[in-house]
CSV table of N, CA, C and O in Angstrom, one decimal:
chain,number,residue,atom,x,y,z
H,6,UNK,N,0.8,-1.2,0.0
H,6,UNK,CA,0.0,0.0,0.0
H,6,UNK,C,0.9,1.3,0.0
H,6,UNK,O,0.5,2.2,-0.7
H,7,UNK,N,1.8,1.4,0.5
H,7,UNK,CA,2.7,2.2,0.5
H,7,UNK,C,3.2,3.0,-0.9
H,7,UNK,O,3.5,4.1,-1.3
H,8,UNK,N,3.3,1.5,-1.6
H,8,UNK,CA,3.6,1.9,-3.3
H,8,UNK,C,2.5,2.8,-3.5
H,8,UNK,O,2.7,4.0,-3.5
H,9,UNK,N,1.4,2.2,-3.8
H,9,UNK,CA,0.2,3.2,-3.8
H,9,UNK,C,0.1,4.3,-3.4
H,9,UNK,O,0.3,5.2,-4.2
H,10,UNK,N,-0.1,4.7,-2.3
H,10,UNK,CA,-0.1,5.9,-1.8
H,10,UNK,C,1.2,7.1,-2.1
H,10,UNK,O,1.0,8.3,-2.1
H,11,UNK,N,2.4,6.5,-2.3
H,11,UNK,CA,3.5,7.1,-3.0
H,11,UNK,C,2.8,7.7,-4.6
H,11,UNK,O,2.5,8.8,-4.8
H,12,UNK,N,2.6,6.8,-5.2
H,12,UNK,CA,2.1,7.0,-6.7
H,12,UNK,C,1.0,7.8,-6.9
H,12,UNK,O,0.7,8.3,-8.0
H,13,UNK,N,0.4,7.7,-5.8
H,13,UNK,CA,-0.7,8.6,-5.7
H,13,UNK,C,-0.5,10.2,-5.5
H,13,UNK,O,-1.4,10.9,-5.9
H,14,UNK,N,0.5,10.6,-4.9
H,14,UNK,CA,1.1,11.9,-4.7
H,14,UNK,C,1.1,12.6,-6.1
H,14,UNK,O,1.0,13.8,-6.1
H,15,UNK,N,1.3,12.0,-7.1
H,15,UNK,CA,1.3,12.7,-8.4
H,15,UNK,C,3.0,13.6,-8.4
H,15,UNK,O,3.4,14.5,-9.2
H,16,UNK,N,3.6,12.9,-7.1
H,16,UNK,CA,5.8,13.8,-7.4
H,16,UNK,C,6.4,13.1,-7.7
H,16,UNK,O,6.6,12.4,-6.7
H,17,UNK,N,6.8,12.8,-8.5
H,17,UNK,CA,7.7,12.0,-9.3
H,17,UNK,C,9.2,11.9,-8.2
H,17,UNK,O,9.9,10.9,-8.1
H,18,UNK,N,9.4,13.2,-7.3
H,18,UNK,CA,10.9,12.9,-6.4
H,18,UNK,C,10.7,12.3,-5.6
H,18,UNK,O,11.5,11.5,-5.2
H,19,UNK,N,9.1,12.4,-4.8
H,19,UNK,CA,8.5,11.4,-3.6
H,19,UNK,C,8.7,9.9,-4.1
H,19,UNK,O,9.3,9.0,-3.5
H,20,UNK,N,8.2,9.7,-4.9
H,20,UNK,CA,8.0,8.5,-5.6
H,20,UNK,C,8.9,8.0,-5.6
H,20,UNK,O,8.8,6.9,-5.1
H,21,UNK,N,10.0,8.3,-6.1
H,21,UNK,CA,11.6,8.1,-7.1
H,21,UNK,C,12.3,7.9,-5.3
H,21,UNK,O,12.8,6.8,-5.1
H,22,UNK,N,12.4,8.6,-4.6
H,22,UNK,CA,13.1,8.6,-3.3
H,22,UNK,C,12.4,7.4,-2.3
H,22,UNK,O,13.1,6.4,-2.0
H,23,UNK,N,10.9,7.4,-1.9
H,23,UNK,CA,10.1,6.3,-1.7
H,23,UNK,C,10.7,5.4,-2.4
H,23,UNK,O,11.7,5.3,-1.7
H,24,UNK,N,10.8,4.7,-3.3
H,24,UNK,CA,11.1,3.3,-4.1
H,24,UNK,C,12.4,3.1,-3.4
H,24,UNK,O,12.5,2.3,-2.6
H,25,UNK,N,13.7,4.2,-3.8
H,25,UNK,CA,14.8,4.2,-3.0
H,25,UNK,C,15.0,3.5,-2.0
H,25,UNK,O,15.6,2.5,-1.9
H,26,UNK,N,14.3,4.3,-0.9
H,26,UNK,CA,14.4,3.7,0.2
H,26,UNK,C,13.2,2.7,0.8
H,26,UNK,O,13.0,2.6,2.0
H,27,UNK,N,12.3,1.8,-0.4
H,27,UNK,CA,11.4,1.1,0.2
H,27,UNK,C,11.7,-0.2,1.4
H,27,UNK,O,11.1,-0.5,2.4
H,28,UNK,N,12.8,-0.8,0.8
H,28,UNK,CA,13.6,-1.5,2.2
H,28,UNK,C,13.7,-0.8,3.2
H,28,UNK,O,12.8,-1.1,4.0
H,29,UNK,N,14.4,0.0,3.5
H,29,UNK,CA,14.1,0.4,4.8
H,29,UNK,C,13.0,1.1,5.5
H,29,UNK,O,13.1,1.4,6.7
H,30,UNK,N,12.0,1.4,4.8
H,30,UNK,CA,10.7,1.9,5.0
H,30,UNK,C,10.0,0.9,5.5
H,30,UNK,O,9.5,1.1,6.6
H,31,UNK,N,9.8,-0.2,5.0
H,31,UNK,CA,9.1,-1.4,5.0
H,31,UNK,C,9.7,-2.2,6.0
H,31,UNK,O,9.0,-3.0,6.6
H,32,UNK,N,11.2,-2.2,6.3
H,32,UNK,CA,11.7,-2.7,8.0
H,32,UNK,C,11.3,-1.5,9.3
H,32,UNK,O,10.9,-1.7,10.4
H,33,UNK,N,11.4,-0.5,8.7
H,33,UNK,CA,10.5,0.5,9.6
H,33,UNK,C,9.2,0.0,10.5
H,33,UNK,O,9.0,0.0,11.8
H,34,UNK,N,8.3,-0.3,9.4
H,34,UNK,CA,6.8,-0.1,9.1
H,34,UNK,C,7.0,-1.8,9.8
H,34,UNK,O,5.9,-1.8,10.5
H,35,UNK,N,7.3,-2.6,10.0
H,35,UNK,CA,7.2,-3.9,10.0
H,35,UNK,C,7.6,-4.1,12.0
H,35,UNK,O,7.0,-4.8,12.8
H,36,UNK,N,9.0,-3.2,12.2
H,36,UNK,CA,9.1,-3.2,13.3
H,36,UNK,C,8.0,-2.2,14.5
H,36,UNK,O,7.7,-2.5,15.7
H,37,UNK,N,7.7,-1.1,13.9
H,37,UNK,CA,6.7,-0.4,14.6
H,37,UNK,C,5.4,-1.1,14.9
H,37,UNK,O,4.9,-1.1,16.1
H,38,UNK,N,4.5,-1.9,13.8
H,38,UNK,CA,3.8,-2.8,14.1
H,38,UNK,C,3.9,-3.7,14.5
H,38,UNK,O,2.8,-4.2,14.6
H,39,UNK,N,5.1,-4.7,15.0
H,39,UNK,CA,5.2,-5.6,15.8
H,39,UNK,C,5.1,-5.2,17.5
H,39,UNK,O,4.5,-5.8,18.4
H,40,UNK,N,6.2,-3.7,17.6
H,40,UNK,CA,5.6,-3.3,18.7
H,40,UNK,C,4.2,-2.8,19.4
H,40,UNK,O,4.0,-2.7,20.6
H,41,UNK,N,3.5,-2.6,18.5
H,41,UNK,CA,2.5,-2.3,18.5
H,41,UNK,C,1.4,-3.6,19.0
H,41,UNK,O,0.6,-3.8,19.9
H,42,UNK,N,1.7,-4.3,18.2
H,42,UNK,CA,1.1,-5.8,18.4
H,42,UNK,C,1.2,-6.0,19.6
H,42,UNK,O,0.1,-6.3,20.1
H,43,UNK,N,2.7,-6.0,20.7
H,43,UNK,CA,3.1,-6.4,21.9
H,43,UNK,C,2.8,-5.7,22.6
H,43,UNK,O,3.1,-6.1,23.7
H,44,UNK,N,2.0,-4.1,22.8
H,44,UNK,CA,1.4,-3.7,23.3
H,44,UNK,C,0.1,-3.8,23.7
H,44,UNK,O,-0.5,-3.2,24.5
H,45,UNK,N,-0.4,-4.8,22.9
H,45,UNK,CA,-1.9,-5.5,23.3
H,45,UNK,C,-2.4,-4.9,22.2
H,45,UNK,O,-1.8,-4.1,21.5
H,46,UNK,N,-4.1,-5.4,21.9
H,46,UNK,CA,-4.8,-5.2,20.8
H,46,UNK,C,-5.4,-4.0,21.0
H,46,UNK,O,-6.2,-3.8,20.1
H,47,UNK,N,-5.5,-2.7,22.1
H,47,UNK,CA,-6.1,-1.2,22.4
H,47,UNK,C,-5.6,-0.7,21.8
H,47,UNK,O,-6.2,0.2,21.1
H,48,UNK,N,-3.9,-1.2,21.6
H,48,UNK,CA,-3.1,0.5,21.1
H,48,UNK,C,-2.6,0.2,19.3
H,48,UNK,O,-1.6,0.6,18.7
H,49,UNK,N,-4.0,-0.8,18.7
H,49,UNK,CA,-3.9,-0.8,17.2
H,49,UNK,C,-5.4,-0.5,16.8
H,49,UNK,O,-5.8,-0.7,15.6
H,50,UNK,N,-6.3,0.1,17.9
H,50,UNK,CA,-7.8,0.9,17.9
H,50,UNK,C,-7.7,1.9,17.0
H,50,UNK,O,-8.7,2.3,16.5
H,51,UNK,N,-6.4,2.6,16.6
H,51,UNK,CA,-6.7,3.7,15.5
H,51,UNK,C,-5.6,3.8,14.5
H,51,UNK,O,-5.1,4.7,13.8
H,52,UNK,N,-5.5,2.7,14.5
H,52,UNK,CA,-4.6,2.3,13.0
H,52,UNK,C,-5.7,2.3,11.7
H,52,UNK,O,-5.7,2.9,10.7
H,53,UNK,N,-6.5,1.6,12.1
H,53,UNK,CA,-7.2,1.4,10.8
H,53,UNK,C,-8.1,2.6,10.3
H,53,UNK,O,-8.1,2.9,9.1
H,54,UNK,N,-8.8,3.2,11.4
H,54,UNK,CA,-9.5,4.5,11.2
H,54,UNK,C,-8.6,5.2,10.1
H,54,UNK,O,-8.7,5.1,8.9
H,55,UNK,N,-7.5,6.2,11.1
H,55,UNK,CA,-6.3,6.5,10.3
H,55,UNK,C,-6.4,5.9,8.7
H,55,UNK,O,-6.7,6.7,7.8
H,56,UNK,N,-6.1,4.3,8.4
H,56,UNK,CA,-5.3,4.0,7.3
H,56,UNK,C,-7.0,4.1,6.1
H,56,UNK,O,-6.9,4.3,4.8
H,57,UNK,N,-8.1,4.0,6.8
H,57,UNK,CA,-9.4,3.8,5.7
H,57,UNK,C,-8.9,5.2,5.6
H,57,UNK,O,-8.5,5.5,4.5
H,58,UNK,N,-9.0,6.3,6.8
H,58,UNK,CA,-9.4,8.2,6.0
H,58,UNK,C,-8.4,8.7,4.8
H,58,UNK,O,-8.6,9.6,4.0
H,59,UNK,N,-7.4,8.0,5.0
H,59,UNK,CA,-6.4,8.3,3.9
H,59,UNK,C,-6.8,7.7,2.9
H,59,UNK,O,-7.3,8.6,2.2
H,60,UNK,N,-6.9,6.6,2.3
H,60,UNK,CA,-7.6,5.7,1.5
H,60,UNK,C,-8.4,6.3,1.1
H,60,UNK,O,-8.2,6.7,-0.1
H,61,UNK,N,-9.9,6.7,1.8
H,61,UNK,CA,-10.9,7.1,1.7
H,61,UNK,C,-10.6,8.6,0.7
H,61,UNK,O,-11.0,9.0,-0.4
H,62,UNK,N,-10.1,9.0,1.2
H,62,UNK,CA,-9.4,10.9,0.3
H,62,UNK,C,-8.8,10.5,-1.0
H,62,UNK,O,-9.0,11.2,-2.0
H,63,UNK,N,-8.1,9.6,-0.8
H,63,UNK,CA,-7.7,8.9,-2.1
H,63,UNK,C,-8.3,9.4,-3.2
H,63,UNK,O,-8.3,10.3,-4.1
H,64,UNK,N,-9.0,8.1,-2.7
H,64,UNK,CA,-10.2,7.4,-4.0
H,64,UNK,C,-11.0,8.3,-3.9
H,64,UNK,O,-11.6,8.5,-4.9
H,65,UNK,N,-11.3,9.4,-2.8
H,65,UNK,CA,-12.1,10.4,-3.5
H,65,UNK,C,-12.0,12.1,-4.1
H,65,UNK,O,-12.8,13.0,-4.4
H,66,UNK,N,-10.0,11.9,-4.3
H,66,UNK,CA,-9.2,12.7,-5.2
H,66,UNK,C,-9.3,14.0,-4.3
H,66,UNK,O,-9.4,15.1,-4.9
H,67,UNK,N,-9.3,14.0,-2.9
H,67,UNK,CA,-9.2,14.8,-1.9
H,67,UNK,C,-7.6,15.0,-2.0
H,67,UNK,O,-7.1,14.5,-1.0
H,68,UNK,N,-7.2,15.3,-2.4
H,68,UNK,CA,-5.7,15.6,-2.1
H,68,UNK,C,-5.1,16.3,-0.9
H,68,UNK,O,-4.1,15.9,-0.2
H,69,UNK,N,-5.7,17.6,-0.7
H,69,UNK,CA,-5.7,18.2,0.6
H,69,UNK,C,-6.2,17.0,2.1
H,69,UNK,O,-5.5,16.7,3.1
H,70,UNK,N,-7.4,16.7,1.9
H,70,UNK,CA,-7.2,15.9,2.8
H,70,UNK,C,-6.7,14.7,3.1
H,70,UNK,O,-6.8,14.2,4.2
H,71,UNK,N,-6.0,14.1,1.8
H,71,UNK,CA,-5.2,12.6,2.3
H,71,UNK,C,-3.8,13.4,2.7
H,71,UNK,O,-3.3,12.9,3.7
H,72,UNK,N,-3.3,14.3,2.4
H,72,UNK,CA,-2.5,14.8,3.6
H,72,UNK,C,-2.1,15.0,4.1
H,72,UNK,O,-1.0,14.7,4.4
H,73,UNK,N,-3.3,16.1,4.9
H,73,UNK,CA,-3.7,16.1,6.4
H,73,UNK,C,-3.7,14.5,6.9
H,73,UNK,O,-3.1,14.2,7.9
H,74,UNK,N,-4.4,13.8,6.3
H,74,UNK,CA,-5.1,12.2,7.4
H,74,UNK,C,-3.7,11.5,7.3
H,74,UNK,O,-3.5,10.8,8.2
H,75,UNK,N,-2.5,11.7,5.9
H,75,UNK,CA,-1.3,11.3,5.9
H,75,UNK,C,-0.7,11.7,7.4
H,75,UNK,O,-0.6,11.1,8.4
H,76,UNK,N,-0.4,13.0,6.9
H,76,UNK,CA,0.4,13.8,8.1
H,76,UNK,C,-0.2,13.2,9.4
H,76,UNK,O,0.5,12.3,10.0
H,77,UNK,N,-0.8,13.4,9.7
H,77,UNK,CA,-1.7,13.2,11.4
H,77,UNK,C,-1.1,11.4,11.4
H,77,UNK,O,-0.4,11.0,12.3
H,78,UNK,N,-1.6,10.5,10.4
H,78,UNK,CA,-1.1,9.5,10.7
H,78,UNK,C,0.4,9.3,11.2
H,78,UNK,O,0.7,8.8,12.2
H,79,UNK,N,1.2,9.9,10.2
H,79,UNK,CA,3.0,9.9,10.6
H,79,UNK,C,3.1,10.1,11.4
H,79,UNK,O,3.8,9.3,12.0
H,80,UNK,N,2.7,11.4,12.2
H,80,UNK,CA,2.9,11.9,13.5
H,80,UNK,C,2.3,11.0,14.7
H,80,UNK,O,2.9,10.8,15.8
H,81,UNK,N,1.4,10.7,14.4
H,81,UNK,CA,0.9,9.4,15.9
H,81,UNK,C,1.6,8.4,15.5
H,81,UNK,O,1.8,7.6,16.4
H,82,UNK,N,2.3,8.0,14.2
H,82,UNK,CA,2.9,6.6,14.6
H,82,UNK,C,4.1,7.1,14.7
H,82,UNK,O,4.8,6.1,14.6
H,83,UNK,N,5.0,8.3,15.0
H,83,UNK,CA,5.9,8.7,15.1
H,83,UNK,C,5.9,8.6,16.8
H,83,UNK,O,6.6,7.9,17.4
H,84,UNK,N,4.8,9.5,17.4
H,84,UNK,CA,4.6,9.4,18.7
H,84,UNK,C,4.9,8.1,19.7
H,84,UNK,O,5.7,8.0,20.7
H,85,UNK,N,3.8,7.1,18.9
H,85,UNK,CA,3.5,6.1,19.4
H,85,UNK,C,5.0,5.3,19.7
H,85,UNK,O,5.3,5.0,20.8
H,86,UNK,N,5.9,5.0,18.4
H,86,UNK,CA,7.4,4.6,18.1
H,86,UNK,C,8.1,5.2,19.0
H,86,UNK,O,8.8,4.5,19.6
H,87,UNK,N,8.2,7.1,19.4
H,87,UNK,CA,9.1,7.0,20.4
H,87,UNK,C,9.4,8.0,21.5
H,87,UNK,O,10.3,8.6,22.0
H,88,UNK,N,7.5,7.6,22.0
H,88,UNK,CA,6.9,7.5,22.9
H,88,UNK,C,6.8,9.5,23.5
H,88,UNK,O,6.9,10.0,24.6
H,89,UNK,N,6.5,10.1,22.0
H,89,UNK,CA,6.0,11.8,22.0
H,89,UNK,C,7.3,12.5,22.1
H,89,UNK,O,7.2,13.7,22.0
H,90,UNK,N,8.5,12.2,22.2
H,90,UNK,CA,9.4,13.2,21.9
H,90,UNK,C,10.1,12.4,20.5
H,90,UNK,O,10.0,11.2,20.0
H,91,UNK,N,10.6,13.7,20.4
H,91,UNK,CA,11.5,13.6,19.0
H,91,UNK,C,13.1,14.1,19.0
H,91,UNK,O,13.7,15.1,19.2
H,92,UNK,N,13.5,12.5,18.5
H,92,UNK,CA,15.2,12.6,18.4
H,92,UNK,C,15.8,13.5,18.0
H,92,UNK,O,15.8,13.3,16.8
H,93,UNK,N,16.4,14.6,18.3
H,93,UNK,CA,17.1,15.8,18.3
H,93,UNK,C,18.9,14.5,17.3
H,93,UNK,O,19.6,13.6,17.6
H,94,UNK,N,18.9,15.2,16.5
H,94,UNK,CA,19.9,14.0,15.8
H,94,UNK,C,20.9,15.0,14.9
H,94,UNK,O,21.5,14.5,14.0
H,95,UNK,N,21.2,16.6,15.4
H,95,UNK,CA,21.3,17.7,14.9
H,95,UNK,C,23.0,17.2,14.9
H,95,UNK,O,23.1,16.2,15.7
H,96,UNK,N,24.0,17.6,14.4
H,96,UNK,CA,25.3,17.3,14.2
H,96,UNK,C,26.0,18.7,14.7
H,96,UNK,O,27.1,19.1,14.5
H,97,UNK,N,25.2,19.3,15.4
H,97,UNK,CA,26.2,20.8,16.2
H,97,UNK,C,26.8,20.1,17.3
H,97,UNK,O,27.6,20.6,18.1
């Protein structure tokens, strides 16, 4: 699905960089939901919500709002992964 939703962006650099790096996207995406899994079946209650509204904007050439329901997704599974702060990874 990921392919999809890349292709769907209509940016040829998103796309082209996406593909790039789909290996490690896809060991990403593979280890975040196993933790997710071992947190019990509550804290995968808004995965799907999330993954239909993007979907859903899709297929209904909402562009603005697949997005938004993109973005909001990344950010809660960003959250969720490392647990609301964010790695400062700055090289100063």
């Amino acid at each position: 699905m990921n392919g999809a939703i890349s292709g769907a962006s209509n940016n040829q650099y998103f796309e082209a960089t996406f593909r790039a790096l789909r290996d490690d996207v896809d060991v990403g995406t593979k280890l975040h939901g196993e933790s997710r899994l071992n947190s019990g079946p509550e804290s995968l209650k808004d995965v799907l919500p999330e993954d239909a509204d993007i979907v859903e904007a899709i297929g209904a050439r909402r562009p603005e709002d697949a997005r938004r329901e993109m973005h909001h997704h990344l950010e809660h599974s960003r959250d969720q992964c490392l647990g609301g702060s964010v790695l400062g990874l700055s090289m100063r």
